[in-house]
mmCIF file of C-alpha atoms and ligand atoms in Angstrom:
data_model
loop_
_atom_site.group_PDB
_atom_site.id
_atom_site.type_symbol
_atom_site.label_atom_id
_atom_site.label_comp_id
_atom_site.label_asym_id
_atom_site.label_seq_id
_atom_site.Cartn_x
_atom_site.Cartn_y
_atom_site.Cartn_z
ATOM 1 C CA UNK A 223 13.115 17.421 -8.341
ATOM 2 C CA UNK A 224 10.431 19.460 -6.571
ATOM 3 C CA UNK A 225 7.366 17.235 -6.465
ATOM 4 C CA UNK A 226 5.027 20.183 -5.955
ATOM 5 C CA UNK A 227 3.243 18.667 -2.948
ATOM 6 C CA UNK A 228 4.452 20.986 -0.203
ATOM 7 C CA UNK A 229 1.606 21.648 2.244
ATOM 8 C CA UNK A 230 -0.699 19.023 0.696
ATOM 9 C CA UNK A 231 -2.356 16.627 3.152
ATOM 10 C CA UNK A 232 -1.617 12.929 2.690
ATOM 11 C CA UNK A 233 -3.269 9.980 4.409
ATOM 12 C CA UNK A 234 -0.934 6.978 4.492
ATOM 13 C CA UNK A 235 -2.443 3.769 5.858
ATOM 14 C CA UNK A 236 -0.511 0.855 7.356
ATOM 15 C CA UNK A 237 2.432 3.176 7.905
ATOM 16 C CA UNK A 238 4.082 2.166 11.190
ATOM 17 C CA UNK A 239 6.638 0.159 9.174
ATOM 18 C CA UNK A 240 7.371 -1.404 5.812
ATOM 19 C CA UNK A 241 6.089 -0.054 2.514
ATOM 20 C CA UNK A 242 3.547 2.321 4.084
ATOM 21 C CA UNK A 243 6.251 3.944 6.202
ATOM 22 C CA UNK A 244 8.486 4.205 3.108
ATOM 23 C CA UNK A 245 5.695 6.105 1.337
ATOM 24 C CA UNK A 246 5.128 8.405 4.337
ATOM 25 C CA UNK A 247 8.875 9.151 4.559
ATOM 26 C CA UNK A 248 9.071 10.140 0.894
ATOM 27 C CA UNK A 249 5.945 12.325 1.091
ATOM 28 C CA UNK A 250 7.163 14.081 4.263
ATOM 29 C CA UNK A 251 10.608 14.626 2.720
ATOM 30 C CA UNK A 252 8.849 16.365 -0.171
ATOM 31 C CA UNK A 253 6.939 18.696 2.132
ATOM 32 C CA UNK A 254 3.534 17.027 2.497
ATOM 33 C CA UNK A 255 1.653 16.974 5.798
ATOM 34 C CA UNK A 256 0.787 13.392 6.690
ATOM 35 C CA UNK A 257 -1.672 11.504 8.796
ATOM 36 C CA UNK A 258 -0.344 8.016 9.306
ATOM 37 C CA UNK A 259 -2.293 5.048 10.534
ATOM 38 C CA UNK A 260 -1.619 1.553 11.871
ATOM 39 C CA UNK A 261 -3.173 -0.618 14.550
ATOM 40 C CA UNK A 262 -0.427 -0.667 17.188
ATOM 41 C CA UNK A 263 -0.115 2.719 18.961
ATOM 42 C CA UNK A 264 3.472 2.248 20.155
ATOM 43 C CA UNK A 265 5.031 1.399 16.777
ATOM 44 C CA UNK A 266 2.897 4.080 15.125
ATOM 45 C CA UNK A 267 4.114 6.776 17.544
ATOM 46 C CA UNK A 268 7.726 5.719 16.952
ATOM 47 C CA UNK A 269 7.131 6.020 13.201
ATOM 48 C CA UNK A 270 5.502 9.448 13.677
ATOM 49 C CA UNK A 271 8.481 10.778 15.633
ATOM 50 C CA UNK A 272 10.917 9.476 13.025
ATOM 51 C CA UNK A 273 8.867 11.323 10.369
ATOM 52 C CA UNK A 274 8.871 14.536 12.437
ATOM 53 C CA UNK A 275 12.669 14.413 12.498
ATOM 54 C CA UNK A 276 12.912 14.548 8.672
ATOM 55 C CA UNK A 277 14.325 17.972 7.717
ATOM 56 C CA UNK A 278 11.542 20.333 6.618
ATOM 57 C CA UNK A 279 8.786 18.048 7.945
ATOM 58 C CA UNK A 280 5.343 19.645 8.115
ATOM 59 C CA UNK A 281 2.495 18.332 10.250
ATOM 60 C CA UNK A 282 2.627 14.659 11.176
ATOM 61 C CA UNK A 283 -0.450 13.155 12.842
ATOM 62 C CA UNK A 284 -0.856 9.552 13.932
ATOM 63 C CA UNK A 285 -4.143 7.711 14.452
ATOM 64 C CA UNK A 286 -3.900 4.187 15.840
ATOM 65 C CA UNK A 287 -6.847 2.164 14.540
ATOM 66 C CA UNK A 288 -7.837 -0.673 12.272
ATOM 67 C CA UNK A 289 -8.418 1.003 8.907
ATOM 68 C CA UNK A 290 -10.499 -1.959 7.720
ATOM 69 C CA UNK A 291 -13.337 -1.021 10.113
ATOM 70 C CA UNK A 292 -15.871 1.832 9.753
ATOM 71 C CA UNK A 293 -14.835 3.032 13.248
ATOM 72 C CA UNK A 294 -11.177 3.137 12.190
ATOM 73 C CA UNK A 295 -11.944 5.201 9.110
ATOM 74 C CA UNK A 296 -14.169 7.545 11.161
ATOM 75 C CA UNK A 297 -11.257 8.060 13.598
ATOM 76 C CA UNK A 298 -8.905 8.937 10.732
ATOM 77 C CA UNK A 299 -11.331 11.403 9.141
ATOM 78 C CA UNK A 300 -12.266 12.899 12.536
ATOM 79 C CA UNK A 301 -8.699 13.355 13.854
ATOM 80 C CA UNK A 302 -8.123 16.661 15.624
ATOM 81 C CA UNK A 303 -5.857 18.893 13.546
ATOM 82 C CA UNK A 304 -6.345 16.744 10.447
ATOM 83 C CA UNK A 305 -8.067 17.813 7.225
ATOM 84 C CA UNK A 306 -11.248 15.776 7.843
ATOM 85 C CA UNK A 307 -12.067 14.136 4.515
ATOM 86 C CA UNK A 308 -10.148 16.798 2.563
ATOM 87 C CA UNK A 309 -7.018 14.779 1.901
ATOM 88 C CA UNK A 310 -5.154 15.657 -1.309
ATOM 89 C CA UNK A 311 -3.278 12.357 -1.345
ATOM 90 C CA UNK A 312 -4.409 8.942 -0.082
ATOM 91 C CA UNK A 313 -2.188 5.863 0.072
ATOM 92 C CA UNK A 314 -4.306 2.819 0.856
ATOM 93 C CA UNK A 315 -2.611 -0.112 2.552
ATOM 94 C CA UNK A 316 -3.325 -2.816 5.104
ATOM 95 C CA UNK A 317 -1.822 -6.168 5.941
ATOM 96 C CA UNK A 318 -2.129 -8.844 3.260
ATOM 97 C CA UNK A 319 -4.311 -11.938 3.814
ATOM 98 C CA UNK A 320 -2.618 -15.138 5.054
ATOM 99 C CA UNK A 321 -1.411 -17.803 2.600
ATOM 100 C CA UNK A 322 -3.066 -21.214 2.497
ATOM 101 C CA UNK A 323 -5.047 -23.780 0.555
ATOM 102 C CA UNK A 324 -8.328 -22.510 -0.937
ATOM 103 C CA UNK A 325 -10.061 -25.707 0.199
ATOM 104 C CA UNK A 326 -9.665 -24.536 3.779
ATOM 105 C CA UNK A 327 -10.976 -20.983 3.373
ATOM 106 C CA UNK A 328 -14.548 -20.542 4.556
ATOM 107 C CA UNK A 329 -16.716 -17.519 3.808
ATOM 108 C CA UNK A 330 -15.337 -15.625 6.829
ATOM 109 C CA UNK A 331 -11.753 -15.780 5.520
ATOM 110 C CA UNK A 332 -12.904 -14.428 2.156
ATOM 111 C CA UNK A 333 -14.978 -11.632 3.711
ATOM 112 C CA UNK A 334 -11.985 -10.588 5.843
ATOM 113 C CA UNK A 335 -9.664 -10.482 2.808
ATOM 114 C CA UNK A 336 -12.196 -8.637 0.653
ATOM 115 C CA UNK A 337 -12.864 -6.172 3.483
ATOM 116 C CA UNK A 338 -9.164 -5.397 3.988
ATOM 117 C CA UNK A 339 -7.827 -5.493 0.445
ATOM 118 C CA UNK A 340 -10.774 -4.447 -1.695
ATOM 119 C CA UNK A 341 -13.596 -2.731 0.213
ATOM 120 C CA UNK A 342 -11.387 -0.627 2.516
ATOM 121 C CA UNK A 343 -9.533 1.068 -0.375
ATOM 122 C CA UNK A 344 -12.892 1.557 -2.125
ATOM 123 C CA UNK A 345 -14.360 3.188 1.021
ATOM 124 C CA UNK A 346 -11.320 5.475 1.308
ATOM 125 C CA UNK A 347 -11.620 6.445 -2.367
ATOM 126 C CA UNK A 348 -15.364 7.052 -1.973
ATOM 127 C CA UNK A 349 -14.828 9.303 1.048
ATOM 128 C CA UNK A 350 -12.166 11.500 -0.537
ATOM 129 C CA UNK A 351 -12.362 11.520 -4.298
ATOM 130 C CA UNK A 352 -15.202 14.012 -4.849
ATOM 131 C CA UNK A 353 -13.550 16.570 -2.543
ATOM 132 C CA UNK A 354 -10.299 16.139 -4.479
ATOM 133 C CA UNK A 355 -12.138 16.656 -7.772
ATOM 134 C CA UNK A 356 -13.859 19.779 -6.430
ATOM 135 C CA UNK A 357 -10.446 21.203 -5.442
ATOM 136 C CA UNK A 358 -8.906 20.189 -8.783
ATOM 137 C CA UNK A 359 -6.103 17.997 -7.422
ATOM 138 C CA UNK A 360 -6.020 14.493 -6.015
ATOM 139 C CA UNK A 361 -3.767 11.461 -5.951
ATOM 140 C CA UNK A 362 -4.721 7.988 -4.777
ATOM 141 C CA UNK A 363 -2.204 5.172 -4.692
ATOM 142 C CA UNK A 364 -3.316 1.698 -3.664
ATOM 143 C CA UNK A 365 -0.563 -0.615 -2.447
ATOM 144 C CA UNK A 366 -1.611 -3.959 -3.928
ATOM 145 C CA UNK A 367 0.744 -6.753 -4.992
ATOM 146 C CA UNK A 368 2.726 -8.202 -7.882
ATOM 147 C CA UNK A 369 0.451 -11.209 -7.335
ATOM 148 C CA UNK A 370 -2.272 -9.267 -9.191
ATOM 149 C CA UNK A 371 -0.226 -9.672 -12.405
ATOM 150 C CA UNK A 372 1.366 -13.019 -11.614
ATOM 151 C CA UNK A 373 -0.843 -14.872 -9.106
ATOM 152 C CA UNK A 374 0.728 -17.209 -6.579
ATOM 153 C CA UNK A 375 -1.510 -20.188 -5.755
ATOM 154 C CA UNK A 376 -1.132 -20.094 -1.967
ATOM 155 C CA UNK A 377 -2.045 -16.379 -1.981
ATOM 156 C CA UNK A 378 -5.528 -17.010 -3.379
ATOM 157 C CA UNK A 379 -7.215 -14.656 -0.882
ATOM 158 C CA UNK A 380 -4.886 -11.854 -1.945
ATOM 159 C CA UNK A 381 -5.149 -12.687 -5.679
ATOM 160 C CA UNK A 382 -8.938 -12.635 -5.525
ATOM 161 C CA UNK A 383 -9.536 -9.595 -3.308
ATOM 162 C CA UNK A 384 -6.881 -7.416 -4.925
ATOM 163 C CA UNK A 385 -8.044 -8.297 -8.443
ATOM 164 C CA UNK A 386 -11.488 -7.028 -7.441
ATOM 165 C CA UNK A 387 -9.954 -3.723 -6.375
ATOM 166 C CA UNK A 388 -7.906 -3.577 -9.585
ATOM 167 C CA UNK A 389 -11.026 -3.927 -11.728
ATOM 168 C CA UNK A 390 -12.854 -1.257 -9.736
ATOM 169 C CA UNK A 391 -9.941 1.184 -9.996
ATOM 170 C CA UNK A 392 -9.631 0.639 -13.765
ATOM 171 C CA UNK A 393 -13.162 1.949 -14.151
ATOM 172 C CA UNK A 394 -13.298 4.764 -11.626
ATOM 173 C CA UNK A 395 -9.894 6.208 -12.557
ATOM 174 C CA UNK A 396 -11.240 6.809 -16.084
ATOM 175 C CA UNK A 397 -14.510 8.380 -14.910
ATOM 176 C CA UNK A 398 -15.201 12.135 -14.700
ATOM 177 C CA UNK A 399 -12.664 12.530 -11.884
ATOM 178 C CA UNK A 400 -9.863 12.073 -14.448
ATOM 179 C CA UNK A 401 -10.818 15.410 -15.967
ATOM 180 C CA UNK A 402 -10.756 17.071 -12.559
ATOM 181 C CA UNK A 403 -7.089 16.547 -11.768
ATOM 182 C CA UNK A 404 -7.521 13.328 -9.790
ATOM 183 C CA UNK A 405 -5.474 10.210 -10.515
ATOM 184 C CA UNK A 406 -5.853 6.714 -9.076
ATOM 185 C CA UNK A 407 -3.132 4.116 -9.552
ATOM 186 C CA UNK A 408 -2.130 0.808 -8.034
ATOM 187 C CA UNK A 409 1.469 0.234 -7.000
ATOM 188 C CA UNK A 410 2.397 -3.456 -7.098
ATOM 189 C CA UNK A 411 5.303 -4.594 -4.919
ATOM 190 C CA UNK A 412 7.309 -7.666 -5.850
ATOM 191 C CA UNK A 413 9.648 -8.788 -3.051
ATOM 192 C CA UNK A 414 10.538 -5.936 -0.686
ATOM 193 C CA UNK A 415 12.635 -6.323 2.428
ATOM 194 C CA UNK A 416 10.029 -5.689 5.135
ATOM 195 C CA UNK A 417 8.861 -7.484 8.281
ATOM 196 C CA UNK A 418 6.187 -9.184 6.215
ATOM 197 C CA UNK A 419 8.738 -10.706 3.824
ATOM 198 C CA UNK A 420 10.854 -11.859 6.775
ATOM 199 C CA UNK A 421 7.833 -13.312 8.605
ATOM 200 C CA UNK A 422 6.984 -15.372 5.510
ATOM 201 C CA UNK A 423 10.603 -16.581 5.301
ATOM 202 C CA UNK A 424 10.523 -17.461 9.011
ATOM 203 C CA UNK A 425 7.452 -19.633 8.385
ATOM 204 C CA UNK A 426 9.286 -21.431 5.556
ATOM 205 C CA UNK A 427 12.366 -21.858 7.758
ATOM 206 C CA UNK A 428 10.287 -23.563 10.442
ATOM 207 C CA UNK A 429 8.624 -25.793 7.836
ATOM 208 C CA UNK A 430 11.794 -26.800 5.985
ATOM 209 C CA UNK A 431 14.384 -26.642 8.779
ATOM 210 C CA UNK A 432 16.575 -24.421 6.580
ATOM 211 C CA UNK A 433 18.161 -21.270 8.048
ATOM 212 C CA UNK A 434 16.161 -18.125 7.289
ATOM 213 C CA UNK A 435 19.172 -16.282 5.781
ATOM 214 C CA UNK A 436 19.751 -19.176 3.349
ATOM 215 C CA UNK A 437 16.110 -19.021 2.228
ATOM 216 C CA UNK A 438 16.239 -15.247 1.804
ATOM 217 C CA UNK A 439 19.468 -15.439 -0.190
ATOM 218 C CA UNK A 440 18.027 -18.083 -2.504
ATOM 219 C CA UNK A 441 14.886 -16.011 -3.070
ATOM 220 C CA UNK A 442 16.868 -12.843 -3.803
ATOM 221 C CA UNK A 443 19.063 -14.745 -6.292
ATOM 222 C CA UNK A 444 15.934 -15.709 -8.243
ATOM 223 C CA UNK A 445 15.115 -12.037 -8.887
ATOM 224 C CA UNK A 446 16.761 -10.520 -11.994
ATOM 225 C CA UNK A 447 17.889 -7.542 -9.852
ATOM 226 C CA UNK A 448 19.505 -10.143 -7.476
ATOM 227 C CA UNK A 449 18.141 -8.401 -4.394
ATOM 228 C CA UNK A 450 14.977 -7.359 -2.607
ATOM 229 C CA UNK A 451 13.565 -3.874 -3.019
ATOM 230 C CA UNK A 452 13.743 -1.324 -0.216
ATOM 231 C CA UNK A 453 10.893 0.625 1.358
ATOM 232 C CA UNK A 454 12.712 3.833 0.391
ATOM 233 C CA UNK A 455 12.652 2.835 -3.300
ATOM 234 C CA UNK A 456 8.984 1.980 -3.031
ATOM 235 C CA UNK A 457 8.239 5.279 -1.270
ATOM 236 C CA UNK A 458 10.008 7.271 -3.986
ATOM 237 C CA UNK A 459 7.829 5.707 -6.703
ATOM 238 C CA UNK A 460 4.727 6.402 -4.643
ATOM 239 C CA UNK A 461 5.762 10.040 -4.062
ATOM 240 C CA UNK A 462 6.304 10.525 -7.797
ATOM 241 C CA UNK A 463 2.820 9.177 -8.559
ATOM 242 C CA UNK A 464 1.461 11.588 -5.923
ATOM 243 C CA UNK A 465 3.388 14.535 -7.329
ATOM 244 C CA UNK A 466 2.351 17.278 -9.729
ATOM 245 C CA UNK A 467 4.464 15.476 -12.360
ATOM 246 C CA UNK A 468 2.336 12.321 -12.092
ATOM 247 C CA UNK A 469 -0.832 14.052 -13.269
ATOM 248 C CA UNK A 470 -1.026 12.217 -16.616
ATOM 249 C CA UNK A 471 -0.640 8.718 -15.147
ATOM 250 C CA UNK A 472 -3.963 7.230 -14.071
ATOM 251 C CA UNK A 473 -5.674 3.863 -13.928
ATOM 252 C CA UNK A 474 -2.305 2.099 -14.110
ATOM 253 C CA UNK A 475 -0.827 -0.898 -12.333
ATOM 254 C CA UNK A 476 2.795 -0.065 -11.710
ATOM 255 C CA UNK A 477 4.943 -3.055 -10.927
ATOM 256 C CA UNK A 478 8.128 -2.674 -8.857
ATOM 257 C CA UNK A 479 9.674 -6.128 -8.746
ATOM 258 C CA UNK A 480 13.313 -5.994 -9.864
ATOM 259 C CA UNK A 481 12.391 -7.613 -13.197
ATOM 260 C CA UNK A 482 10.713 -10.672 -11.681
ATOM 261 C CA UNK A 483 7.572 -10.578 -13.860
ATOM 262 C CA UNK A 484 8.581 -12.380 -17.060
ATOM 263 C CA UNK A 485 6.068 -10.893 -19.538
ATOM 264 C CA UNK A 486 6.693 -8.273 -22.225
ATOM 265 C CA UNK A 487 3.957 -6.012 -20.773
HETATM 266 P P1 NAD B 1865 4.475 -4.929 6.924
HETATM 267 O O1 NAD B 1865 3.908 -6.062 7.698
HETATM 268 O O2 NAD B 1865 5.931 -4.672 6.988
HETATM 269 O O3 NAD B 1865 3.713 -3.577 7.320
HETATM 270 C C1 NAD B 1865 2.296 -3.537 7.289
HETATM 271 C C2 NAD B 1865 1.824 -2.243 7.936
HETATM 272 O O4 NAD B 1865 0.406 -2.190 7.846
HETATM 273 C C3 NAD B 1865 2.160 -2.135 9.407
HETATM 274 O O5 NAD B 1865 2.348 -0.783 9.727
HETATM 275 C C4 NAD B 1865 0.876 -2.647 10.071
HETATM 276 O O6 NAD B 1865 0.745 -2.164 11.394
HETATM 277 C C5 NAD B 1865 -0.147 -2.036 9.156
HETATM 278 N N1 NAD B 1865 -1.458 -2.689 9.160
HETATM 279 C C6 NAD B 1865 -1.726 -3.999 8.919
HETATM 280 N N2 NAD B 1865 -3.048 -4.216 8.995
HETATM 281 C C7 NAD B 1865 -3.627 -3.016 9.278
HETATM 282 C C8 NAD B 1865 -4.953 -2.583 9.501
HETATM 283 N N3 NAD B 1865 -5.958 -3.447 9.429
HETATM 284 N N4 NAD B 1865 -5.194 -1.287 9.783
HETATM 285 C C9 NAD B 1865 -4.171 -0.409 9.843
HETATM 286 N N5 NAD B 1865 -2.887 -0.745 9.656
HETATM 287 C C10 NAD B 1865 -2.620 -2.039 9.372
HETATM 288 O O7 NAD B 1865 3.992 -5.198 5.417
HETATM 289 P P2 NAD B 1865 4.586 -4.619 4.044
HETATM 290 O O8 NAD B 1865 5.614 -5.557 3.560
HETATM 291 O O9 NAD B 1865 4.895 -3.195 4.197
HETATM 292 O O10 NAD B 1865 3.325 -4.828 3.084
HETATM 293 C C11 NAD B 1865 2.356 -3.825 2.836
HETATM 294 C C12 NAD B 1865 1.333 -4.405 1.869
HETATM 295 O O11 NAD B 1865 1.994 -4.773 0.661
HETATM 296 C C13 NAD B 1865 0.633 -5.655 2.384
HETATM 297 O O12 NAD B 1865 -0.723 -5.663 1.981
HETATM 298 C C14 NAD B 1865 1.386 -6.776 1.696
HETATM 299 O O13 NAD B 1865 0.590 -7.930 1.522
HETATM 300 C C15 NAD B 1865 1.711 -6.121 0.356
HETATM 301 N N6 NAD B 1865 2.852 -6.765 -0.297
HETATM 302 C C16 NAD B 1865 4.096 -6.704 0.262
HETATM 303 C C17 NAD B 1865 5.168 -7.330 -0.385
HETATM 304 C C18 NAD B 1865 6.561 -7.317 0.192
HETATM 305 O O14 NAD B 1865 7.463 -7.935 -0.403
HETATM 306 N N7 NAD B 1865 6.832 -6.658 1.301
HETATM 307 C C19 NAD B 1865 4.948 -7.990 -1.598
HETATM 308 C C20 NAD B 1865 3.676 -8.013 -2.147
HETATM 309 C C21 NAD B 1865 2.629 -7.394 -1.478
#
């Protein structure tokens, strides 16, 4: 299927690996130019060269910076050869907050989580959405988490910050921009096989003394699909939402979790 995004400019944040890279790969494969971002320059450059090797790849730019800071966002929007703030597609993403016990989180921990997982996507939307509306096409996909629908107690920082973003998106997606060809959706990963998932399992392995592969196998068995999702699957869903065909889907929370969420809706 031709997604109709050839030559469009996409900003994909947190894209040196994992779900962000999966989204960048799918967008590049469908002909979009991309500017990818992550903090570590070396891993980001490696990701950029792998994207450039995709057949038919357009422009691939890489800006190493922390997207949760004003300086990071200024670097992304000021990148030489990039579209400035005139992105047609924006995929917001940054690392998730650490797990823990809410009794131990002071104000600083909350501000950090809210900054990364709520205010940064809002700033990126604010910077790009009016230009998209003026040009009559725009797609914003926020990578959030299945924990927005089914909260996990130890992920309280994530549950709280991402729910704030979810509420904001529900309103703005239905504002006047909806009539100007701009959609905003949240894509909610369940368990996907990325470094983050493995790092969490490694922490559990250290705590419990159980081998990491045993823990991963047990977790995968608990998912109706009996496996973890792949970044490629996640990227394909993201690319569809960013495509011309996704123009009538807005303000939605799309869960990709192999059937893990038990509710009817
Ligand atoms: P990952 O650790 O594999 O990759 C994260 C990427 O984001 C890396 O490229 C990293 O360099 C980049 N990054 C992190 N902080 C950044 C920052 N401040 N500025 C710029 N780049 C930054 O993680 P992932 O599994 O791909 O997860 C992506 C998001 O999805 C996270 O917010 C995570 O909490 C959420 N999530 C993931 C899963 C899962 O199963 N993988 C499940 C639920 C939610």
